mmCIF file of C-alpha atoms in Angstrom:
data_model
loop_
_atom_site.group_PDB
_atom_site.id
_atom_site.type_symbol
_atom_site.label_atom_id
_atom_site.label_comp_id
_atom_site.label_asym_id
_atom_site.label_seq_id
_atom_site.Cartn_x
_atom_site.Cartn_y
_atom_site.Cartn_z
ATOM 1 C CA MET T 1 28.592 -7.794 -7.717
ATOM 2 C CA PRO T 2 27.515 -7.292 -4.082
ATOM 3 C CA PHE T 3 23.975 -6.223 -3.347
ATOM 4 C CA ALA T 4 23.237 -2.648 -2.276
ATOM 5 C CA SER T 5 24.341 -1.465 1.153
ATOM 6 C CA LYS T 6 21.818 0.065 3.505
ATOM 7 C CA GLN T 7 23.407 3.476 2.847
ATOM 8 C CA GLN T 8 22.816 3.078 -0.889
ATOM 9 C CA VAL T 9 19.189 2.140 -0.225
ATOM 10 C CA LEU T 10 18.770 5.193 1.988
ATOM 11 C CA GLU T 11 20.306 7.485 -0.611
ATOM 12 C CA VAL T 12 17.893 6.396 -3.336
ATOM 13 C CA LEU T 13 14.946 6.783 -0.941
ATOM 14 C CA ARG T 14 16.081 10.302 -0.078
ATOM 15 C CA SER T 15 16.551 11.153 -3.745
ATOM 16 C CA THR T 16 13.113 10.019 -4.853
ATOM 17 C CA ASN T 17 11.425 11.625 -1.876
ATOM 18 C CA THR T 18 13.257 14.939 -2.304
ATOM 19 C CA TYR T 19 12.104 15.076 -5.912
ATOM 20 C CA PHE T 20 8.492 14.780 -4.767
ATOM 21 C CA MET T 21 8.690 17.196 -1.825
ATOM 22 C CA GLU T 22 10.256 19.840 -4.043
ATOM 23 C CA LYS T 23 7.625 19.331 -6.720
ATOM 24 C CA TRP T 24 4.768 19.587 -4.166
ATOM 25 C CA PRO T 25 5.828 22.222 -1.617
ATOM 26 C CA ASP T 26 2.185 23.041 -0.821
ATOM 27 C CA THR T 27 0.777 19.979 0.946
ATOM 28 C CA GLY T 28 -2.774 21.276 0.699
ATOM 29 C CA LYS T 29 -2.746 21.980 -3.030
ATOM 30 C CA PRO T 30 -5.533 20.098 -4.854
ATOM 31 C CA ILE T 31 -4.495 17.567 -7.482
ATOM 32 C CA TYR T 32 -5.708 18.063 -11.023
ATOM 33 C CA THR T 33 -6.002 15.209 -13.532
ATOM 34 C CA THR T 34 -9.335 15.012 -15.322
ATOM 35 C CA ARG T 35 -10.783 17.137 -12.501
ATOM 36 C CA TRP T 36 -9.720 18.691 -9.230
ATOM 37 C CA ARG T 37 -9.372 16.428 -6.193
ATOM 38 C CA PRO T 38 -8.359 17.335 -2.640
ATOM 39 C CA SER T 39 -4.899 16.116 -1.684
ATOM 40 C CA ASN T 40 -6.077 13.999 1.253
ATOM 41 C CA ILE T 41 -7.311 11.274 -1.111
ATOM 42 C CA TRP T 42 -5.881 7.744 -1.090
ATOM 43 C CA THR T 43 -3.130 8.426 -3.592
ATOM 44 C CA ARG T 44 -1.514 11.019 -1.357
ATOM 45 C CA ALA T 45 -2.238 9.009 1.782
ATOM 46 C CA VAL T 46 -0.192 6.119 0.380
ATOM 47 C CA TYR T 47 2.687 8.521 -0.249
ATOM 48 C CA TYR T 48 2.567 9.657 3.371
ATOM 49 C CA GLU T 49 2.490 6.046 4.564
ATOM 50 C CA GLY T 50 5.775 5.630 2.740
ATOM 51 C CA LEU T 51 7.110 8.907 4.087
ATOM 52 C CA MET T 52 6.391 7.837 7.667
ATOM 53 C CA ALA T 53 8.210 4.550 6.985
ATOM 54 C CA LEU T 54 11.179 6.581 5.729
ATOM 55 C CA TYR T 55 10.959 8.840 8.787
ATOM 56 C CA ALA T 56 11.205 5.759 11.031
ATOM 57 C CA ILE T 57 14.613 4.861 9.573
ATOM 58 C CA ASP T 58 15.786 8.396 8.709
ATOM 59 C CA PRO T 59 14.315 10.775 11.321
ATOM 60 C CA ASP T 60 14.594 13.998 9.344
ATOM 61 C CA ARG T 61 12.353 16.628 10.915
ATOM 62 C CA ARG T 62 11.366 17.864 7.452
ATOM 63 C CA TYR T 63 9.485 14.635 6.811
ATOM 64 C CA TYR T 64 7.502 14.936 10.006
ATOM 65 C CA ASP T 65 6.717 18.613 9.396
ATOM 66 C CA TYR T 66 5.643 17.880 5.827
ATOM 67 C CA ALA T 67 3.221 15.206 7.034
ATOM 68 C CA VAL T 68 1.831 17.352 9.862
ATOM 69 C CA ASP T 69 1.358 20.242 7.463
ATOM 70 C CA TRP T 70 -0.655 17.937 5.190
ATOM 71 C CA GLY T 71 -2.936 16.897 8.026
ATOM 72 C CA THR T 72 -3.309 20.473 9.237
ATOM 73 C CA LYS T 73 -4.121 21.832 5.773
ATOM 74 C CA HIS T 74 -6.972 19.306 5.607
ATOM 75 C CA GLN T 75 -8.028 19.952 9.200
ATOM 76 C CA TRP T 76 -7.362 16.253 9.855
ATOM 77 C CA GLY T 77 -10.516 15.498 7.931
ATOM 78 C CA LEU T 78 -11.719 12.962 5.382
ATOM 79 C CA ARG T 79 -12.575 13.853 1.795
ATOM 80 C CA ASN T 80 -16.297 13.090 2.152
ATOM 81 C CA GLY T 81 -16.768 13.703 5.849
ATOM 82 C CA VAL T 82 -17.133 11.519 8.911
ATOM 83 C CA GLU T 83 -20.001 9.478 7.498
ATOM 84 C CA THR T 84 -18.152 8.272 4.412
ATOM 85 C CA ARG T 85 -17.976 4.523 3.875
ATOM 86 C CA ASN T 86 -15.422 4.770 1.086
ATOM 87 C CA ALA T 87 -12.090 3.192 2.002
ATOM 88 C CA ASP T 88 -10.328 5.630 -0.323
ATOM 89 C CA ASP T 89 -11.469 8.422 1.984
ATOM 90 C CA GLN T 90 -10.301 6.552 5.078
ATOM 91 C CA ALA T 91 -6.729 5.889 3.929
ATOM 92 C CA CYS T 92 -5.490 9.220 5.262
ATOM 93 C CA GLY T 93 -6.430 7.983 8.719
ATOM 94 C CA GLN T 94 -3.443 5.642 8.772
ATOM 95 C CA VAL T 95 -1.144 8.645 8.705
ATOM 96 C CA TYR T 96 -3.256 10.784 11.048
ATOM 97 C CA LEU T 97 -3.181 8.043 13.686
ATOM 98 C CA GLU T 98 0.562 7.588 13.331
ATOM 99 C CA LEU T 99 1.135 11.315 13.697
ATOM 100 C CA TYR T 100 -1.119 11.363 16.756
ATOM 101 C CA GLU T 101 1.063 8.739 18.399
ATOM 102 C CA LEU T 102 4.080 10.994 17.861
ATOM 103 C CA ASP T 103 2.271 14.036 19.294
ATOM 104 C CA LYS T 104 -1.031 13.325 21.004
ATOM 105 C CA GLN T 105 -3.100 16.235 19.752
ATOM 106 C CA GLU T 106 -6.738 15.140 19.810
ATOM 107 C CA GLU T 107 -7.647 16.970 16.612
ATOM 108 C CA ARG T 108 -5.512 14.523 14.671
ATOM 109 C CA ILE T 109 -7.743 11.534 15.386
ATOM 110 C CA LEU T 110 -11.220 12.949 16.014
ATOM 111 C CA ALA T 111 -12.545 12.623 12.462
ATOM 112 C CA ILE T 112 -11.072 9.236 11.603
ATOM 113 C CA LYS T 113 -12.182 7.664 14.884
ATOM 114 C CA LYS T 114 -15.662 9.105 14.524
ATOM 115 C CA ASN T 115 -15.831 7.747 10.986
ATOM 116 C CA ILE T 116 -14.738 4.202 11.835
ATOM 117 C CA ASP T 117 -17.079 4.161 14.827
ATOM 118 C CA PHE T 118 -19.871 5.216 12.465
ATOM 119 C CA VAL T 119 -19.040 2.321 10.112
ATOM 120 C CA MET T 120 -19.015 -0.175 12.968
ATOM 121 C CA HIS T 121 -22.271 1.121 14.422
ATOM 122 C CA SER T 122 -23.962 0.444 11.066
ATOM 123 C CA GLY T 123 -23.316 -3.296 11.234
ATOM 124 C CA LYS T 124 -22.616 -3.270 7.491
ATOM 125 C CA VAL T 125 -19.542 -5.318 6.506
ATOM 126 C CA ASP T 126 -19.658 -5.326 2.694
ATOM 127 C CA ASP T 127 -17.934 -2.020 1.956
ATOM 128 C CA TRP T 128 -14.687 -3.463 0.598
ATOM 129 C CA THR T 129 -15.944 -4.571 -2.791
ATOM 130 C CA TRP T 130 -12.542 -4.054 -4.434
ATOM 131 C CA ILE T 131 -9.298 -5.356 -3.005
ATOM 132 C CA ASP T 132 -7.500 -1.997 -2.962
ATOM 133 C CA ALA T 133 -9.917 -1.053 -0.169
ATOM 134 C CA ILE T 134 -8.388 -3.649 2.125
ATOM 135 C CA GLN T 135 -5.121 -1.701 2.250
ATOM 136 C CA MET T 136 -6.785 1.699 2.373
ATOM 137 C CA ALA T 137 -8.972 0.978 5.407
ATOM 138 C CA MET T 138 -8.090 -2.227 7.228
ATOM 139 C CA PRO T 139 -4.922 -0.914 8.968
ATOM 140 C CA VAL T 140 -7.005 1.981 10.360
ATOM 141 C CA PHE T 141 -9.193 -0.488 12.260
ATOM 142 C CA ALA T 142 -6.092 -2.322 13.478
ATOM 143 C CA LYS T 143 -4.459 0.885 14.696
ATOM 144 C CA LEU T 144 -7.571 2.048 16.544
ATOM 145 C CA GLY T 145 -7.937 -1.347 18.190
ATOM 146 C CA VAL T 146 -4.399 -1.117 19.523
ATOM 147 C CA MET T 147 -4.569 2.543 20.536
ATOM 148 C CA PHE T 148 -7.813 2.157 22.464
ATOM 149 C CA GLY T 149 -7.293 -1.392 23.662
ATOM 150 C CA ASP T 150 -10.608 -2.310 22.070
ATOM 151 C CA PRO T 151 -10.844 -5.677 20.285
ATOM 152 C CA ARG T 152 -14.133 -4.676 18.640
ATOM 153 C CA TYR T 153 -12.085 -2.908 15.977
ATOM 154 C CA PHE T 154 -10.189 -6.145 15.316
ATOM 155 C CA ASP T 155 -13.397 -8.179 15.141
ATOM 156 C CA TYR T 156 -15.094 -5.774 12.755
ATOM 157 C CA MET T 157 -12.165 -5.520 10.378
ATOM 158 C CA TYR T 158 -12.009 -9.322 10.266
ATOM 159 C CA GLN T 159 -15.665 -9.483 9.273
ATOM 160 C CA MET T 160 -15.068 -6.957 6.498
ATOM 161 C CA TYR T 161 -11.913 -8.703 5.307
ATOM 162 C CA SER T 162 -13.619 -12.080 5.394
ATOM 163 C CA TYR T 163 -16.545 -10.743 3.379
ATOM 164 C CA SER T 164 -14.214 -9.518 0.624
ATOM 165 C CA LYS T 165 -12.186 -12.701 0.641
ATOM 166 C CA ASN T 166 -15.001 -15.264 0.784
ATOM 167 C CA GLU T 167 -18.295 -13.654 -0.231
ATOM 168 C CA GLU T 168 -17.964 -10.591 -2.476
ATOM 169 C CA GLY T 169 -18.507 -11.803 -6.046
ATOM 170 C CA GLY T 170 -18.367 -15.362 -4.736
ATOM 171 C CA GLY T 171 -15.084 -14.566 -2.996
ATOM 172 C CA LEU T 172 -12.275 -12.402 -4.388
ATOM 173 C CA TYR T 173 -9.505 -14.732 -3.239
ATOM 174 C CA ASN T 174 -8.587 -17.768 -5.319
ATOM 175 C CA PRO T 175 -6.860 -20.353 -3.074
ATOM 176 C CA LYS T 176 -5.850 -22.375 -6.135
ATOM 177 C CA ASP T 177 -3.551 -19.694 -7.522
ATOM 178 C CA LYS T 178 -3.079 -17.958 -4.133
ATOM 179 C CA LEU T 179 -3.968 -14.628 -5.688
ATOM 180 C CA TRP T 180 -6.855 -12.153 -5.543
ATOM 181 C CA TRP T 181 -9.207 -10.948 -8.261
ATOM 182 C CA ARG T 182 -9.445 -7.170 -8.145
ATOM 183 C CA ASP T 183 -13.262 -7.103 -7.881
ATOM 184 C CA ARG T 184 -16.296 -9.091 -8.986
ATOM 185 C CA ASP T 185 -15.831 -7.927 -12.593
ATOM 186 C CA PHE T 186 -12.744 -10.134 -12.894
ATOM 187 C CA VAL T 187 -13.984 -13.309 -11.259
ATOM 188 C CA PRO T 188 -14.266 -16.115 -13.861
ATOM 189 C CA PRO T 189 -15.641 -16.537 -16.438
ATOM 190 C CA TYR T 190 -13.656 -13.319 -17.088
ATOM 191 C CA GLN T 191 -10.373 -14.181 -18.802
ATOM 192 C CA GLU T 192 -7.249 -12.453 -19.988
ATOM 193 C CA PRO T 193 -6.349 -12.683 -23.695
ATOM 194 C CA ASN T 194 -4.188 -15.765 -23.026
ATOM 195 C CA GLY T 195 -7.068 -17.562 -21.289
ATOM 196 C CA GLU T 196 -5.720 -17.069 -17.752
ATOM 197 C CA ASP T 197 -7.464 -15.407 -14.842
ATOM 198 C CA CYS T 198 -6.897 -11.666 -14.478
ATOM 199 C CA TYR T 199 -4.794 -10.981 -11.407
ATOM 200 C CA TRP T 200 -3.924 -7.316 -11.366
ATOM 201 C CA SER T 201 -0.452 -6.688 -10.006
ATOM 202 C CA ARG T 202 -1.052 -3.590 -7.903
ATOM 203 C CA GLY T 203 -4.347 -4.907 -6.560
ATOM 204 C CA ASN T 204 -2.589 -7.952 -5.161
ATOM 205 C CA GLY T 205 0.121 -5.605 -3.911
ATOM 206 C CA TRP T 206 -2.472 -3.691 -1.912
ATOM 207 C CA VAL T 207 -3.521 -6.888 -0.141
ATOM 208 C CA VAL T 208 0.137 -7.655 0.605
ATOM 209 C CA ALA T 209 0.584 -4.194 2.123
ATOM 210 C CA ALA T 210 -2.628 -4.471 4.141
ATOM 211 C CA LEU T 211 -1.589 -7.778 5.662
ATOM 212 C CA VAL T 212 1.887 -6.469 6.462
ATOM 213 C CA ARG T 213 0.539 -3.358 8.142
ATOM 214 C CA VAL T 214 -2.165 -5.180 10.088
ATOM 215 C CA LEU T 215 0.188 -7.933 11.284
ATOM 216 C CA THR T 216 2.669 -5.274 12.363
ATOM 217 C CA LEU T 217 -0.014 -3.715 14.556
ATOM 218 C CA ILE T 218 -2.251 -6.380 16.088
ATOM 219 C CA PRO T 219 -1.254 -8.285 19.243
ATOM 220 C CA ALA T 220 0.338 -11.720 19.030
ATOM 221 C CA ASP T 221 -2.734 -13.242 20.659
ATOM 222 C CA GLU T 222 -5.337 -11.551 18.451
ATOM 223 C CA LYS T 223 -7.775 -14.352 17.647
ATOM 224 C CA ASN T 224 -7.655 -14.043 13.847
ATOM 225 C CA ARG T 225 -3.939 -13.386 13.564
ATOM 226 C CA SER T 226 -3.202 -16.922 12.385
ATOM 227 C CA VAL T 227 -5.600 -16.442 9.458
ATOM 228 C CA TYR T 228 -3.790 -13.301 8.337
ATOM 229 C CA VAL T 229 -0.400 -14.978 8.718
ATOM 230 C CA GLN T 230 -1.444 -17.911 6.554
ATOM 231 C CA ASP T 231 -3.060 -15.644 3.980
ATOM 232 C CA PHE T 232 0.120 -13.568 3.835
ATOM 233 C CA LYS T 233 2.345 -16.606 3.336
ATOM 234 C CA ASP T 234 0.044 -18.061 0.680
ATOM 235 C CA LEU T 235 -0.229 -14.785 -1.197
ATOM 236 C CA MET T 236 3.529 -14.298 -1.190
ATOM 237 C CA ASP T 237 3.903 -17.786 -2.623
ATOM 238 C CA GLY T 238 1.470 -16.915 -5.423
ATOM 239 C CA VAL T 239 3.335 -13.663 -6.037
ATOM 240 C CA LEU T 240 6.778 -15.267 -6.079
ATOM 241 C CA LYS T 241 5.759 -17.634 -8.864
ATOM 242 C CA ALA T 242 4.752 -14.688 -11.055
ATOM 243 C CA GLN T 243 7.994 -12.687 -10.900
ATOM 244 C CA ARG T 244 9.583 -11.837 -14.248
ATOM 245 C CA LYS T 245 13.129 -12.877 -15.043
ATOM 246 C CA ASP T 246 14.237 -9.245 -14.888
ATOM 247 C CA GLY T 247 12.968 -8.847 -11.300
ATOM 248 C CA PHE T 248 9.793 -6.891 -12.054
ATOM 249 C CA TRP T 249 6.209 -8.101 -12.166
ATOM 250 C CA ASN T 250 3.799 -7.535 -15.061
ATOM 251 C CA VAL T 251 0.596 -5.550 -14.618
ATOM 252 C CA SER T 252 -1.256 -8.817 -15.301
ATOM 253 C CA LEU T 253 0.391 -11.478 -13.174
ATOM 254 C CA HIS T 254 -0.625 -14.493 -15.256
ATOM 255 C CA ASP T 255 -0.679 -12.913 -18.701
ATOM 256 C CA PRO T 256 2.652 -11.351 -19.700
ATOM 257 C CA THR T 257 1.239 -10.503 -23.132
ATOM 258 C CA ASN T 258 -1.547 -8.165 -21.953
ATOM 259 C CA PHE T 259 0.060 -4.712 -21.690
ATOM 260 C CA ALA T 260 3.381 -6.415 -21.081
ATOM 261 C CA GLY T 261 6.404 -4.772 -19.553
ATOM 262 C CA ARG T 262 7.841 -3.559 -16.307
ATOM 263 C CA GLU T 263 5.608 -2.049 -13.635
ATOM 264 C CA THR T 264 6.892 -0.317 -10.516
ATOM 265 C CA THR T 265 3.983 -0.148 -8.068
ATOM 266 C CA GLY T 266 3.030 -3.803 -7.896
ATOM 267 C CA THR T 267 6.715 -4.705 -7.876
ATOM 268 C CA ALA T 268 7.453 -2.368 -4.962
ATOM 269 C CA LEU T 269 4.523 -3.647 -2.892
ATOM 270 C CA PHE T 270 5.573 -7.258 -3.413
ATOM 271 C CA LEU T 271 9.134 -6.388 -2.360
ATOM 272 C CA TYR T 272 7.727 -4.650 0.725
ATOM 273 C CA GLY T 273 5.995 -7.883 1.658
ATOM 274 C CA MET T 274 9.065 -9.994 0.986
ATOM 275 C CA ALA T 275 11.383 -7.798 3.037
ATOM 276 C CA TRP T 276 8.935 -7.637 5.929
ATOM 277 C CA GLY T 277 8.253 -11.372 5.809
ATOM 278 C CA ILE T 278 11.976 -12.158 5.925
ATOM 279 C CA ASN T 279 12.491 -9.650 8.738
ATOM 280 C CA GLN T 280 9.719 -11.287 10.756
ATOM 281 C CA GLY T 281 10.909 -14.820 10.096
ATOM 282 C CA MET T 282 7.657 -15.599 8.268
ATOM 283 C CA LEU T 283 9.249 -16.125 4.868
ATOM 284 C CA ASP T 284 12.242 -18.330 4.122
ATOM 285 C CA ALA T 285 15.143 -16.008 3.316
ATOM 286 C CA GLU T 286 16.791 -18.623 1.098
ATOM 287 C CA VAL T 287 13.689 -18.696 -1.083
ATOM 288 C CA TYR T 288 12.614 -15.047 -1.046
ATOM 289 C CA ARG T 289 15.793 -13.038 -0.646
ATOM 290 C CA PRO T 290 17.098 -13.678 -4.183
ATOM 291 C CA ALA T 291 13.750 -12.501 -5.571
ATOM 292 C CA LEU T 292 13.785 -9.474 -3.280
ATOM 293 C CA GLU T 293 17.302 -8.469 -4.246
ATOM 294 C CA LYS T 294 16.667 -8.960 -7.946
ATOM 295 C CA GLY T 295 13.470 -6.919 -7.750
ATOM 296 C CA TRP T 296 15.009 -4.055 -5.795
ATOM 297 C CA GLN T 297 18.013 -3.843 -8.092
ATOM 298 C CA ALA T 298 15.673 -3.772 -11.066
ATOM 299 C CA LEU T 299 13.686 -0.891 -9.577
ATOM 300 C CA VAL T 300 16.801 1.135 -8.826
ATOM 301 C CA ASP T 301 18.479 0.440 -12.165
ATOM 302 C CA GLU T 302 15.439 0.705 -14.434
ATOM 303 C CA SER T 303 12.807 2.890 -12.722
ATOM 304 C CA VAL T 304 14.655 5.634 -10.842
ATOM 305 C CA HIS T 305 15.645 8.687 -12.891
ATOM 306 C CA PRO T 306 18.716 10.772 -11.937
ATOM 307 C CA SER T 307 16.231 13.480 -10.884
ATOM 308 C CA GLY T 308 14.468 11.134 -8.456
ATOM 309 C CA PHE T 309 11.406 10.696 -10.658
ATOM 310 C CA LEU T 310 10.057 7.134 -10.763
ATOM 311 C CA GLY T 311 9.323 5.539 -14.104
ATOM 312 C CA TYR T 312 7.194 2.530 -15.061
ATOM 313 C CA VAL T 313 4.381 3.547 -12.682
ATOM 314 C CA GLN T 314 0.969 2.429 -13.906
ATOM 315 C CA GLY T 315 -1.579 5.206 -13.515
ATOM 316 C CA THR T 316 -4.790 4.785 -11.556
ATOM 317 C CA GLY T 317 -7.324 2.181 -12.594
ATOM 318 C CA LYS T 318 -8.330 -1.381 -11.855
ATOM 319 C CA GLN T 319 -6.858 -3.613 -14.554
ATOM 320 C CA PRO T 320 -3.945 -4.016 -16.995
ATOM 321 C CA LYS T 321 -5.310 -1.692 -19.678
ATOM 322 C CA ASP T 322 -5.823 1.246 -17.310
ATOM 323 C CA GLY T 323 -3.253 3.949 -16.733
ATOM 324 C CA GLN T 324 -1.397 3.030 -19.892
ATOM 325 C CA PRO T 325 1.098 3.508 -21.397
ATOM 326 C CA VAL T 326 3.589 2.539 -18.724
ATOM 327 C CA GLY T 327 7.112 3.595 -19.608
ATOM 328 C CA PHE T 328 10.366 4.904 -18.196
ATOM 329 C CA SER T 329 9.518 8.523 -18.929
ATOM 330 C CA THR T 330 5.719 8.278 -18.723
ATOM 331 C CA VAL T 331 4.230 10.541 -16.059
ATOM 332 C CA PRO T 332 1.234 8.795 -14.443
ATOM 333 C CA ASP T 333 -1.921 10.719 -13.594
ATOM 334 C CA PHE T 334 -0.836 10.716 -9.938
ATOM 335 C CA GLU T 335 2.852 10.566 -9.007
ATOM 336 C CA ASP T 336 2.356 10.184 -5.274
ATOM 337 C CA TYR T 337 1.257 6.608 -4.563
ATOM 338 C CA GLY T 338 3.993 5.043 -6.699
ATOM 339 C CA LEU T 339 6.581 6.772 -4.567
ATOM 340 C CA GLY T 340 4.744 5.692 -1.420
ATOM 341 C CA CYS T 341 4.998 2.058 -2.503
ATOM 342 C CA PHE T 342 8.694 2.501 -3.281
ATOM 343 C CA LEU T 343 9.420 4.122 0.092
ATOM 344 C CA LEU T 344 7.615 1.314 1.928
ATOM 345 C CA ALA T 345 9.692 -1.313 0.104
ATOM 346 C CA GLY T 346 13.004 0.462 0.545
ATOM 347 C CA SER T 347 12.466 1.276 4.211
ATOM 348 C CA GLU T 348 11.701 -2.361 4.997
ATOM 349 C CA LEU T 349 14.675 -3.541 2.953
ATOM 350 C CA TYR T 350 16.875 -1.108 4.897
ATOM 351 C CA LYS T 351 15.892 -2.859 8.137
ATOM 352 C CA LEU T 352 16.839 -6.193 6.643
ATOM 353 C CA LEU T 353 20.244 -4.906 5.568
ATOM 354 C CA GLU T 354 20.735 -3.335 8.986
ATOM 355 C CA ASP T 355 20.755 -6.831 10.440
ATOM 356 C CA ASP T 356 23.428 -8.082 8.053
ATOM 357 C CA ARG T 357 26.829 -8.825 9.492
#
């Protein structure tokens, strides 16, 4: 059976995105779970990252207008103001900066630039104490460095990344397994029930996405680029070894017994990295393409509902037991970021298929 055509990939991306846009017509509406949260938090920012990736391959004006309306409803601001140090607050900046490049209205970048400048002026580099933060904030530094031709943004983000990788909790990256612990709580002696280290699927997926987005942005001669390239290749090797036979990844990469089963978000982020790596010639297509195709087919066949709703999305949290249960019909506490991950993966896969002859 031949793998999906690019048109089939585009159709499923449109279907899942339409479901979400119709469910959330008001882009400024707060999100209620256990309490009210403004809709410019990280979960929604990740969705809009995916939407902008979809817009790049399927330039439907509705997508652009929906994203601009979101920024406008929040006055292009950050949840906790311009002196926040929380990467979850800064994630929206990735989308604001991208929208600014499409229409250079200063209001779109004032708050996020002021915030990142504030962080850099502090000299403090230990903000990213959990690996999700790397994806939420690091591409913002990269984008500002490119937009303003200022390598200080590149240098500062490298210091912050290096701190998380090598120093936080003794270093959150394990070169032996080529995977990341989510935060210091999971660095050994912490163990999973089967005695293995706890490598949370989506957390590692966030690092994959961060490296993809940063490497897409920074110049070829950026002095730390080679470090990011090697880290990306190593991480993808660690990820590849953990793929399930059905194409998905477990929530706990090295313990399939701890809240076992399919999980969409980590899977989608890993596929995003694989597709991008193949497209860039950084990953061997003969090695990674079978895993990519198996994973994408699994997502489409097992996660996507006829309505466009995505199943098997683990809710928010930091480890396998959080956001459970994870099932085909289970609605997570936030529906947005899972779709964002899916749109990122599918949009990058579409580019790969576009090159097929």
